[in-house]
Amino acid sequence: MDRYYVLGNPIAHSRSPRIHSAFAAALGQELSYEARLVPLEGFAREIELLKQEGFRGCNVTVPFKEQAFRAADRLSDRASLAGAVNTLSYDGGILSGDNTDGEGLARDLACLGVPLEGRSVLLLGAGGAARGIVASLLQGHPRRLHIANRTVSRAGALADLARSSPMAGSCDVSSSGFEEAEGDFDLIINATSASLSGEIPPFPGSLLHEGVFAYDLMYAPEDTPFVARARSLGAGAADGLGMLVEQAAESFRIWRGVRPDTADLKDRLRQEMRRG
Ligand code: ATR
């Protein structure tokens, strides 16, 4: 049986085994998918063990995505721009690295009826999560991408990287601190980890109003602070549960050559999460 894993530390609360088992069952595919807790200093060794075992692939989560990037023999363009890998495939002795986070976001936005083409996008945050989605945002051909971050120099560095990428096209890419973000944005994406401490990045509240869509990469049983603020100001909003399912579907497609349906599973996971 083909074996797949999700590697991380911590890993106990990962929903990936649940999601991939549901995909496999729905498509009648026989495979195993398990979570593995990897010691913080043990990622390279774990990969060697898995290669010896003849595994077919794995997802990689916090804090190993950069190490997975370095471990890969080959990288997709989107993984190269992300500087991080969340999907490894092992075939013919070659370890290939990809990053499906951005595709997951783009697909979830499409499901939500939120277009990117010709739109003006504000990306809050410039850490690993933000870097992971920039390629896919640019591939959606927005008119403008403004990156705002607490540490302004990091926003500038990510904007430079975006501008010099082959996906940039004619997109107007700019950067600033949160307070200085200005413009008429159609979509505001929270890629900061501020929600973890119950905070909202201090961007101007006037940017959120009816007609704007707010997307939080984080997800939780109840509305995240960012989602709650957006809704209270009349904006549309969603958290990152849909992206989680969509990035998993893209990993599944890379490994198995077939894309699972995601709509039902998103609904079921939402209900399960609310039940606790
Ligand atoms: P991740 O991989 O989750 O992106 P990261 O690389 O540490 O983690 O990046 C975290 C992001 O959230 C950064 O943009 C960080 O801002 P800095 O670059 O200034 O550190 C941002 N962040 C974290 N806590 C925040 C908070 N309380 N308010 C606003 N931004 C925050």
mmCIF file of C-alpha atoms and ligand atoms in Angstrom:
data_model
loop_
_atom_site.group_PDB
_atom_site.id
_atom_site.type_symbol
_atom_site.label_atom_id
_atom_site.label_comp_id
_atom_site.label_asym_id
_atom_site.label_seq_id
_atom_site.Cartn_x
_atom_site.Cartn_y
_atom_site.Cartn_z
ATOM 1 C CA MET A 1 0.000 0.000 0.000
ATOM 2 C CA ASP A 2 1.316 3.484 -0.836
ATOM 3 C CA ARG A 3 2.312 5.327 2.296
ATOM 4 C CA TYR A 4 1.984 9.049 2.994
ATOM 5 C CA TYR A 5 2.579 11.112 6.111
ATOM 6 C CA VAL A 6 2.313 14.549 7.616
ATOM 7 C CA LEU A 7 5.453 15.562 9.481
ATOM 8 C CA GLY A 8 5.493 18.266 12.111
ATOM 9 C CA ASN A 9 6.111 19.193 15.722
ATOM 10 C CA PRO A 10 3.583 19.414 17.286
ATOM 11 C CA ILE A 11 1.387 17.202 15.108
ATOM 12 C CA ALA A 12 -1.292 15.646 17.356
ATOM 13 C CA HIS A 13 -3.992 18.125 16.300
ATOM 14 C CA SER A 14 -3.294 17.918 12.567
ATOM 15 C CA ARG A 15 -6.449 17.452 10.506
ATOM 16 C CA SER A 16 -4.477 16.171 7.501
ATOM 17 C CA PRO A 17 -4.942 12.420 8.233
ATOM 18 C CA ARG A 18 -8.699 13.032 8.530
ATOM 19 C CA ILE A 19 -8.778 14.990 5.271
ATOM 20 C CA HIS A 20 -6.623 12.614 3.195
ATOM 21 C CA SER A 21 -8.465 9.528 4.473
ATOM 22 C CA ALA A 22 -11.733 11.170 3.418
ATOM 23 C CA PHE A 23 -10.323 11.928 -0.062
ATOM 24 C CA ALA A 24 -9.037 8.356 -0.449
ATOM 25 C CA ALA A 25 -12.358 6.860 0.675
ATOM 26 C CA ALA A 26 -14.372 9.112 -1.643
ATOM 27 C CA LEU A 27 -12.192 8.132 -4.616
ATOM 28 C CA GLY A 28 -11.919 4.445 -3.690
ATOM 29 C CA GLN A 29 -8.123 4.690 -3.413
ATOM 30 C CA GLU A 30 -6.170 2.440 -1.082
ATOM 31 C CA LEU A 31 -3.422 4.300 0.705
ATOM 32 C CA SER A 32 -2.266 5.009 4.220
ATOM 33 C CA TYR A 33 -1.770 8.521 5.588
ATOM 34 C CA GLU A 34 -0.434 9.017 9.100
ATOM 35 C CA ALA A 35 0.756 11.860 11.299
ATOM 36 C CA ARG A 36 4.332 11.612 12.548
ATOM 37 C CA LEU A 37 5.802 13.677 15.329
ATOM 38 C CA VAL A 38 9.363 14.517 14.270
ATOM 39 C CA PRO A 39 11.945 15.581 16.884
ATOM 40 C CA LEU A 40 12.931 19.229 16.383
ATOM 41 C CA GLU A 41 16.477 18.233 15.368
ATOM 42 C CA GLY A 42 15.393 15.095 13.496
ATOM 43 C CA PHE A 43 13.860 16.159 10.180
ATOM 44 C CA ALA A 44 16.716 15.103 7.834
ATOM 45 C CA ARG A 45 17.002 11.738 9.573
ATOM 46 C CA GLU A 46 13.240 11.175 9.332
ATOM 47 C CA ILE A 47 13.326 11.804 5.587
ATOM 48 C CA GLU A 48 16.176 9.297 5.161
ATOM 49 C CA LEU A 49 14.202 6.680 7.114
ATOM 50 C CA LEU A 50 11.083 7.313 5.029
ATOM 51 C CA LYS A 51 13.103 6.985 1.802
ATOM 52 C CA GLN A 52 14.459 3.628 2.963
ATOM 53 C CA GLU A 53 10.933 2.558 3.771
ATOM 54 C CA GLY A 54 9.853 3.503 0.225
ATOM 55 C CA PHE A 55 7.255 6.111 1.181
ATOM 56 C CA ARG A 56 5.466 7.926 -1.667
ATOM 57 C CA GLY A 57 5.161 11.361 -0.152
ATOM 58 C CA CYS A 58 4.440 13.567 2.813
ATOM 59 C CA ASN A 59 3.022 16.876 3.840
ATOM 60 C CA VAL A 60 5.296 19.034 5.949
ATOM 61 C CA THR A 61 4.089 21.504 8.525
ATOM 62 C CA VAL A 62 5.469 23.770 11.243
ATOM 63 C CA PRO A 63 8.430 24.056 11.864
ATOM 64 C CA PHE A 64 9.926 21.994 9.023
ATOM 65 C CA LYS A 65 8.774 23.668 5.786
ATOM 66 C CA GLU A 66 12.120 25.410 5.202
ATOM 67 C CA GLN A 67 14.051 22.223 5.960
ATOM 68 C CA ALA A 68 11.848 20.352 3.492
ATOM 69 C CA PHE A 69 12.726 23.044 0.931
ATOM 70 C CA ARG A 70 16.414 22.290 1.470
ATOM 71 C CA ALA A 71 15.929 18.514 1.454
ATOM 72 C CA ALA A 72 14.213 18.413 -1.959
ATOM 73 C CA ASP A 73 16.168 17.343 -5.063
ATOM 74 C CA ARG A 74 13.740 19.296 -7.262
ATOM 75 C CA LEU A 75 11.489 22.276 -6.570
ATOM 76 C CA SER A 76 8.405 23.670 -8.312
ATOM 77 C CA ASP A 77 8.447 27.399 -9.212
ATOM 78 C CA ARG A 78 5.873 28.173 -6.527
ATOM 79 C CA ALA A 79 7.931 26.329 -3.879
ATOM 80 C CA SER A 80 11.015 28.283 -4.990
ATOM 81 C CA LEU A 81 9.248 31.621 -4.509
ATOM 82 C CA ALA A 82 7.732 30.470 -1.198
ATOM 83 C CA GLY A 83 11.152 29.361 0.086
ATOM 84 C CA ALA A 84 9.218 26.559 1.765
ATOM 85 C CA VAL A 85 7.825 23.150 0.893
ATOM 86 C CA ASN A 86 4.625 21.629 2.292
ATOM 87 C CA THR A 87 4.424 18.670 -0.120
ATOM 88 C CA LEU A 88 7.201 16.170 -0.820
ATOM 89 C CA SER A 89 6.854 13.387 -3.393
ATOM 90 C CA TYR A 90 9.246 10.470 -3.620
ATOM 91 C CA ASP A 91 9.491 8.708 -6.932
ATOM 92 C CA GLY A 92 12.359 6.871 -8.615
ATOM 93 C CA GLY A 93 14.777 7.931 -5.899
ATOM 94 C CA ILE A 94 14.003 11.633 -6.484
ATOM 95 C CA LEU A 95 12.516 13.824 -3.771
ATOM 96 C CA SER A 96 10.405 16.606 -5.321
ATOM 97 C CA GLY A 97 9.224 19.614 -3.327
ATOM 98 C CA ASP A 98 6.115 21.683 -3.981
ATOM 99 C CA ASN A 99 4.056 24.206 -2.060
ATOM 100 C CA THR A 100 0.278 23.894 -2.327
ATOM 101 C CA ASP A 101 -0.695 26.564 0.219
ATOM 102 C CA GLY A 102 -1.117 29.356 -2.328
ATOM 103 C CA GLU A 103 -3.079 27.149 -4.722
ATOM 104 C CA GLY A 104 -5.244 26.169 -1.752
ATOM 105 C CA LEU A 105 -5.993 29.816 -1.038
ATOM 106 C CA ALA A 106 -6.666 30.648 -4.702
ATOM 107 C CA ARG A 107 -9.079 27.712 -5.039
ATOM 108 C CA ASP A 108 -10.904 28.551 -1.828
ATOM 109 C CA LEU A 109 -11.276 32.171 -2.964
ATOM 110 C CA ALA A 110 -12.688 30.901 -6.266
ATOM 111 C CA CYS A 111 -15.177 28.702 -4.360
ATOM 112 C CA LEU A 112 -16.184 31.745 -2.304
ATOM 113 C CA GLY A 113 -16.739 33.746 -5.506
ATOM 114 C CA VAL A 114 -13.910 36.188 -4.718
ATOM 115 C CA PRO A 115 -12.014 37.105 -7.903
ATOM 116 C CA LEU A 116 -8.339 38.119 -8.063
ATOM 117 C CA GLU A 117 -8.088 39.230 -11.668
ATOM 118 C CA GLY A 118 -7.872 43.006 -11.992
ATOM 119 C CA ARG A 119 -8.471 43.455 -8.245
ATOM 120 C CA SER A 120 -6.534 45.300 -5.591
ATOM 121 C CA VAL A 121 -5.198 43.068 -2.810
ATOM 122 C CA LEU A 122 -3.807 43.984 0.612
ATOM 123 C CA LEU A 123 -1.639 41.255 2.136
ATOM 124 C CA LEU A 124 -1.085 41.659 5.879
ATOM 125 C CA GLY A 125 2.112 39.958 7.055
ATOM 126 C CA ALA A 126 5.443 39.116 5.468
ATOM 127 C CA GLY A 127 6.483 35.918 7.250
ATOM 128 C CA GLY A 128 6.438 32.333 6.037
ATOM 129 C CA ALA A 129 2.669 32.161 5.576
ATOM 130 C CA ALA A 130 2.608 35.350 3.467
ATOM 131 C CA ARG A 131 5.559 34.236 1.366
ATOM 132 C CA GLY A 132 3.844 30.902 0.746
ATOM 133 C CA ILE A 133 0.853 32.486 -1.011
ATOM 134 C CA VAL A 134 2.456 35.332 -2.996
ATOM 135 C CA ALA A 135 3.089 33.259 -6.150
ATOM 136 C CA SER A 136 -0.531 32.114 -6.353
ATOM 137 C CA LEU A 137 -1.857 35.614 -5.702
ATOM 138 C CA LEU A 138 0.247 36.957 -8.590
ATOM 139 C CA GLN A 139 -0.898 34.110 -10.838
ATOM 140 C CA GLY A 140 -4.446 35.363 -10.328
ATOM 141 C CA HIS A 141 -3.396 38.631 -12.100
ATOM 142 C CA PRO A 142 -4.449 41.220 -9.527
ATOM 143 C CA ARG A 143 -4.031 44.859 -10.573
ATOM 144 C CA ARG A 144 -2.296 45.750 -7.314
ATOM 145 C CA LEU A 145 -0.659 43.822 -4.462
ATOM 146 C CA HIS A 146 0.243 45.831 -1.380
ATOM 147 C CA ILE A 147 2.167 44.043 1.377
ATOM 148 C CA ALA A 148 1.933 45.565 4.874
ATOM 149 C CA ASN A 149 3.805 44.276 7.898
ATOM 150 C CA ARG A 150 4.773 45.188 11.464
ATOM 151 C CA THR A 151 8.447 44.987 10.502
ATOM 152 C CA VAL A 152 8.405 47.240 7.428
ATOM 153 C CA SER A 153 11.726 45.965 6.029
ATOM 154 C CA ARG A 154 10.288 42.435 5.791
ATOM 155 C CA ALA A 155 7.325 43.778 3.798
ATOM 156 C CA GLY A 156 9.806 45.530 1.483
ATOM 157 C CA ALA A 157 11.880 42.380 1.030
ATOM 158 C CA LEU A 158 8.816 40.281 0.170
ATOM 159 C CA ALA A 159 7.590 42.967 -2.245
ATOM 160 C CA ASP A 160 11.018 42.934 -3.971
ATOM 161 C CA LEU A 161 10.854 39.153 -4.252
ATOM 162 C CA ALA A 162 7.328 39.321 -5.682
ATOM 163 C CA ARG A 163 8.250 42.045 -8.175
ATOM 164 C CA SER A 164 11.215 40.052 -9.492
ATOM 165 C CA SER A 165 9.279 36.792 -9.845
ATOM 166 C CA PRO A 166 8.214 35.535 -13.287
ATOM 167 C CA MET A 167 4.573 35.641 -12.102
ATOM 168 C CA ALA A 168 4.580 39.391 -11.364
ATOM 169 C CA GLY A 169 3.407 40.442 -14.858
ATOM 170 C CA SER A 170 2.041 43.983 -14.787
ATOM 171 C CA CYS A 171 0.910 43.833 -11.148
ATOM 172 C CA ASP A 172 1.724 46.974 -9.167
ATOM 173 C CA VAL A 173 3.527 45.614 -6.066
ATOM 174 C CA SER A 174 4.140 47.924 -3.090
ATOM 175 C CA SER A 175 4.813 47.721 0.646
ATOM 176 C CA SER A 176 4.482 49.641 3.924
ATOM 177 C CA GLY A 177 3.806 49.329 7.635
ATOM 178 C CA PHE A 178 0.229 48.506 8.706
ATOM 179 C CA GLU A 179 -0.815 52.065 9.562
ATOM 180 C CA GLU A 180 0.441 53.414 6.221
ATOM 181 C CA ALA A 181 -1.497 50.935 4.069
ATOM 182 C CA GLU A 182 -3.820 52.983 1.881
ATOM 183 C CA GLY A 183 -5.974 52.467 -1.168
ATOM 184 C CA ASP A 184 -9.256 50.992 -2.221
ATOM 185 C CA PHE A 185 -8.743 47.272 -1.648
ATOM 186 C CA ASP A 186 -11.129 44.565 -2.842
ATOM 187 C CA LEU A 187 -9.515 41.794 -0.830
ATOM 188 C CA ILE A 188 -7.616 41.935 2.473
ATOM 189 C CA ILE A 189 -5.738 38.780 3.476
ATOM 190 C CA ASN A 190 -4.491 38.298 7.024
ATOM 191 C CA ALA A 191 -1.307 36.193 6.837
ATOM 192 C CA THR A 192 0.047 37.352 10.201
ATOM 193 C CA SER A 193 0.073 35.154 13.275
ATOM 194 C CA ALA A 194 -1.589 37.971 15.290
ATOM 195 C CA SER A 195 -4.779 35.884 15.734
ATOM 196 C CA LEU A 196 -2.787 33.418 17.856
ATOM 197 C CA SER A 197 -2.568 36.102 20.522
ATOM 198 C CA GLY A 198 -6.139 37.309 19.913
ATOM 199 C CA GLU A 199 -4.890 40.435 18.114
ATOM 200 C CA ILE A 200 -5.680 42.113 14.817
ATOM 201 C CA PRO A 201 -2.922 43.820 12.807
ATOM 202 C CA PRO A 202 -3.371 47.610 13.259
ATOM 203 C CA PHE A 203 -4.190 48.520 9.641
ATOM 204 C CA PRO A 204 -6.653 51.425 9.086
ATOM 205 C CA GLY A 205 -10.179 50.243 9.945
ATOM 206 C CA SER A 206 -11.557 52.406 7.125
ATOM 207 C CA LEU A 207 -10.182 49.854 4.636
ATOM 208 C CA LEU A 208 -12.795 47.325 5.755
ATOM 209 C CA HIS A 209 -16.323 48.045 4.549
ATOM 210 C CA GLU A 210 -19.131 46.583 2.488
ATOM 211 C CA GLY A 211 -17.860 45.270 -0.832
ATOM 212 C CA VAL A 212 -14.462 44.284 0.605
ATOM 213 C CA PHE A 213 -13.667 40.637 1.300
ATOM 214 C CA ALA A 214 -11.481 39.719 4.281
ATOM 215 C CA TYR A 215 -9.721 36.339 4.387
ATOM 216 C CA ASP A 216 -7.885 35.044 7.447
ATOM 217 C CA LEU A 217 -5.344 32.259 6.839
ATOM 218 C CA MET A 218 -5.946 31.146 10.418
ATOM 219 C CA TYR A 219 -9.078 29.191 11.325
ATOM 220 C CA ALA A 220 -10.907 28.454 14.542
ATOM 221 C CA PRO A 221 -14.244 27.015 15.729
ATOM 222 C CA GLU A 222 -15.504 30.572 16.318
ATOM 223 C CA ASP A 223 -14.796 33.618 14.150
ATOM 224 C CA THR A 224 -11.152 34.745 14.427
ATOM 225 C CA PRO A 225 -10.762 38.355 15.670
ATOM 226 C CA PHE A 226 -9.983 39.478 12.098
ATOM 227 C CA VAL A 227 -13.054 37.763 10.645
ATOM 228 C CA ALA A 228 -15.265 39.128 13.442
ATOM 229 C CA ARG A 229 -13.987 42.697 12.879
ATOM 230 C CA ALA A 230 -14.534 42.427 9.123
ATOM 231 C CA ARG A 231 -18.104 41.157 9.543
ATOM 232 C CA SER A 232 -18.928 43.856 12.083
ATOM 233 C CA LEU A 233 -17.860 46.474 9.525
ATOM 234 C CA GLY A 234 -20.055 44.993 6.786
ATOM 235 C CA ALA A 235 -17.295 43.242 4.833
ATOM 236 C CA GLY A 236 -17.520 39.652 3.591
ATOM 237 C CA ALA A 237 -15.178 37.282 5.415
ATOM 238 C CA ALA A 238 -13.865 33.733 5.660
ATOM 239 C CA ASP A 239 -11.257 31.926 7.702
ATOM 240 C CA GLY A 240 -8.642 29.476 6.411
ATOM 241 C CA LEU A 241 -10.448 26.162 6.908
ATOM 242 C CA GLY A 242 -11.349 26.035 3.216
ATOM 243 C CA MET A 243 -7.735 26.723 2.272
ATOM 244 C CA LEU A 244 -6.645 23.838 4.514
ATOM 245 C CA VAL A 245 -8.878 21.433 2.612
ATOM 246 C CA GLU A 246 -7.912 22.870 -0.782
ATOM 247 C CA GLN A 247 -4.152 22.691 -0.151
ATOM 248 C CA ALA A 248 -4.631 19.057 0.882
ATOM 249 C CA ALA A 249 -6.609 18.375 -2.318
ATOM 250 C CA GLU A 250 -3.757 19.840 -4.375
ATOM 251 C CA SER A 251 -1.219 17.621 -2.549
ATOM 252 C CA PHE A 252 -3.484 14.628 -3.226
ATOM 253 C CA ARG A 253 -3.617 15.560 -6.919
ATOM 254 C CA ILE A 254 0.184 15.775 -7.113
ATOM 255 C CA TRP A 255 0.551 12.321 -5.541
ATOM 256 C CA ARG A 256 -2.413 10.470 -7.040
ATOM 257 C CA GLY A 257 -3.116 12.309 -10.304
ATOM 258 C CA VAL A 258 -6.758 12.976 -9.423
ATOM 259 C CA ARG A 259 -8.303 15.965 -7.664
ATOM 260 C CA PRO A 260 -10.797 15.145 -4.912
ATOM 261 C CA ASP A 261 -14.046 17.067 -4.413
ATOM 262 C CA THR A 262 -13.750 19.435 -1.493
ATOM 263 C CA ALA A 263 -17.134 21.115 -0.900
ATOM 264 C CA ASP A 264 -18.751 18.418 1.283
ATOM 265 C CA LEU A 265 -15.616 17.904 3.340
ATOM 266 C CA LYS A 266 -15.332 21.634 4.074
ATOM 267 C CA ASP A 267 -18.889 21.604 5.446
ATOM 268 C CA ARG A 268 -18.309 18.440 7.473
ATOM 269 C CA LEU A 269 -15.052 19.726 8.994
ATOM 270 C CA ARG A 270 -16.722 23.004 9.927
ATOM 271 C CA GLN A 271 -19.486 21.120 11.740
ATOM 272 C CA GLU A 272 -16.999 18.798 13.470
ATOM 273 C CA MET A 273 -14.887 21.753 14.571
ATOM 274 C CA ARG A 274 -17.925 23.554 16.050
ATOM 275 C CA ARG A 275 -18.932 20.416 17.940
ATOM 276 C CA GLY A 276 -15.396 20.392 19.380
HETATM 277 P P1 ATR B 1 4.362 32.314 9.775
HETATM 278 O O1 ATR B 1 5.149 31.164 9.219
HETATM 279 O O2 ATR B 1 3.126 31.920 10.531
HETATM 280 O O3 ATR B 1 4.120 33.370 8.754
HETATM 281 P P2 ATR B 1 6.416 34.012 10.819
HETATM 282 O O4 ATR B 1 7.306 33.748 9.645
HETATM 283 O O5 ATR B 1 7.001 34.096 12.191
HETATM 284 O O6 ATR B 1 5.295 32.907 10.925
HETATM 285 O O7 ATR B 1 5.599 35.358 10.497
HETATM 286 C C1 ATR B 1 4.601 35.846 11.357
HETATM 287 C C2 ATR B 1 3.989 37.085 10.723
HETATM 288 O O8 ATR B 1 2.983 37.614 11.594
HETATM 289 C C3 ATR B 1 4.979 38.219 10.506
HETATM 290 O O9 ATR B 1 4.542 38.998 9.426
HETATM 291 C C4 ATR B 1 4.860 38.974 11.835
HETATM 292 O O10 ATR B 1 5.320 40.319 11.779
HETATM 293 P P3 ATR B 1 6.898 40.632 11.909
HETATM 294 O O11 ATR B 1 7.509 40.310 10.575
HETATM 295 O O12 ATR B 1 6.943 42.065 12.242
HETATM 296 O O13 ATR B 1 7.409 39.743 13.013
HETATM 297 C C5 ATR B 1 3.379 38.931 12.026
HETATM 298 N N1 ATR B 1 2.924 39.095 13.419
HETATM 299 C C6 ATR B 1 3.115 38.261 14.458
HETATM 300 N N2 ATR B 1 2.495 38.688 15.560
HETATM 301 C C7 ATR B 1 1.869 39.857 15.221
HETATM 302 C C8 ATR B 1 1.040 40.783 15.917
HETATM 303 N N3 ATR B 1 0.729 40.609 17.203
HETATM 304 N N4 ATR B 1 0.591 41.860 15.229
HETATM 305 C C9 ATR B 1 0.876 42.032 13.944
HETATM 306 N N5 ATR B 1 1.659 41.186 13.221
HETATM 307 C C10 ATR B 1 2.140 40.108 13.840
#
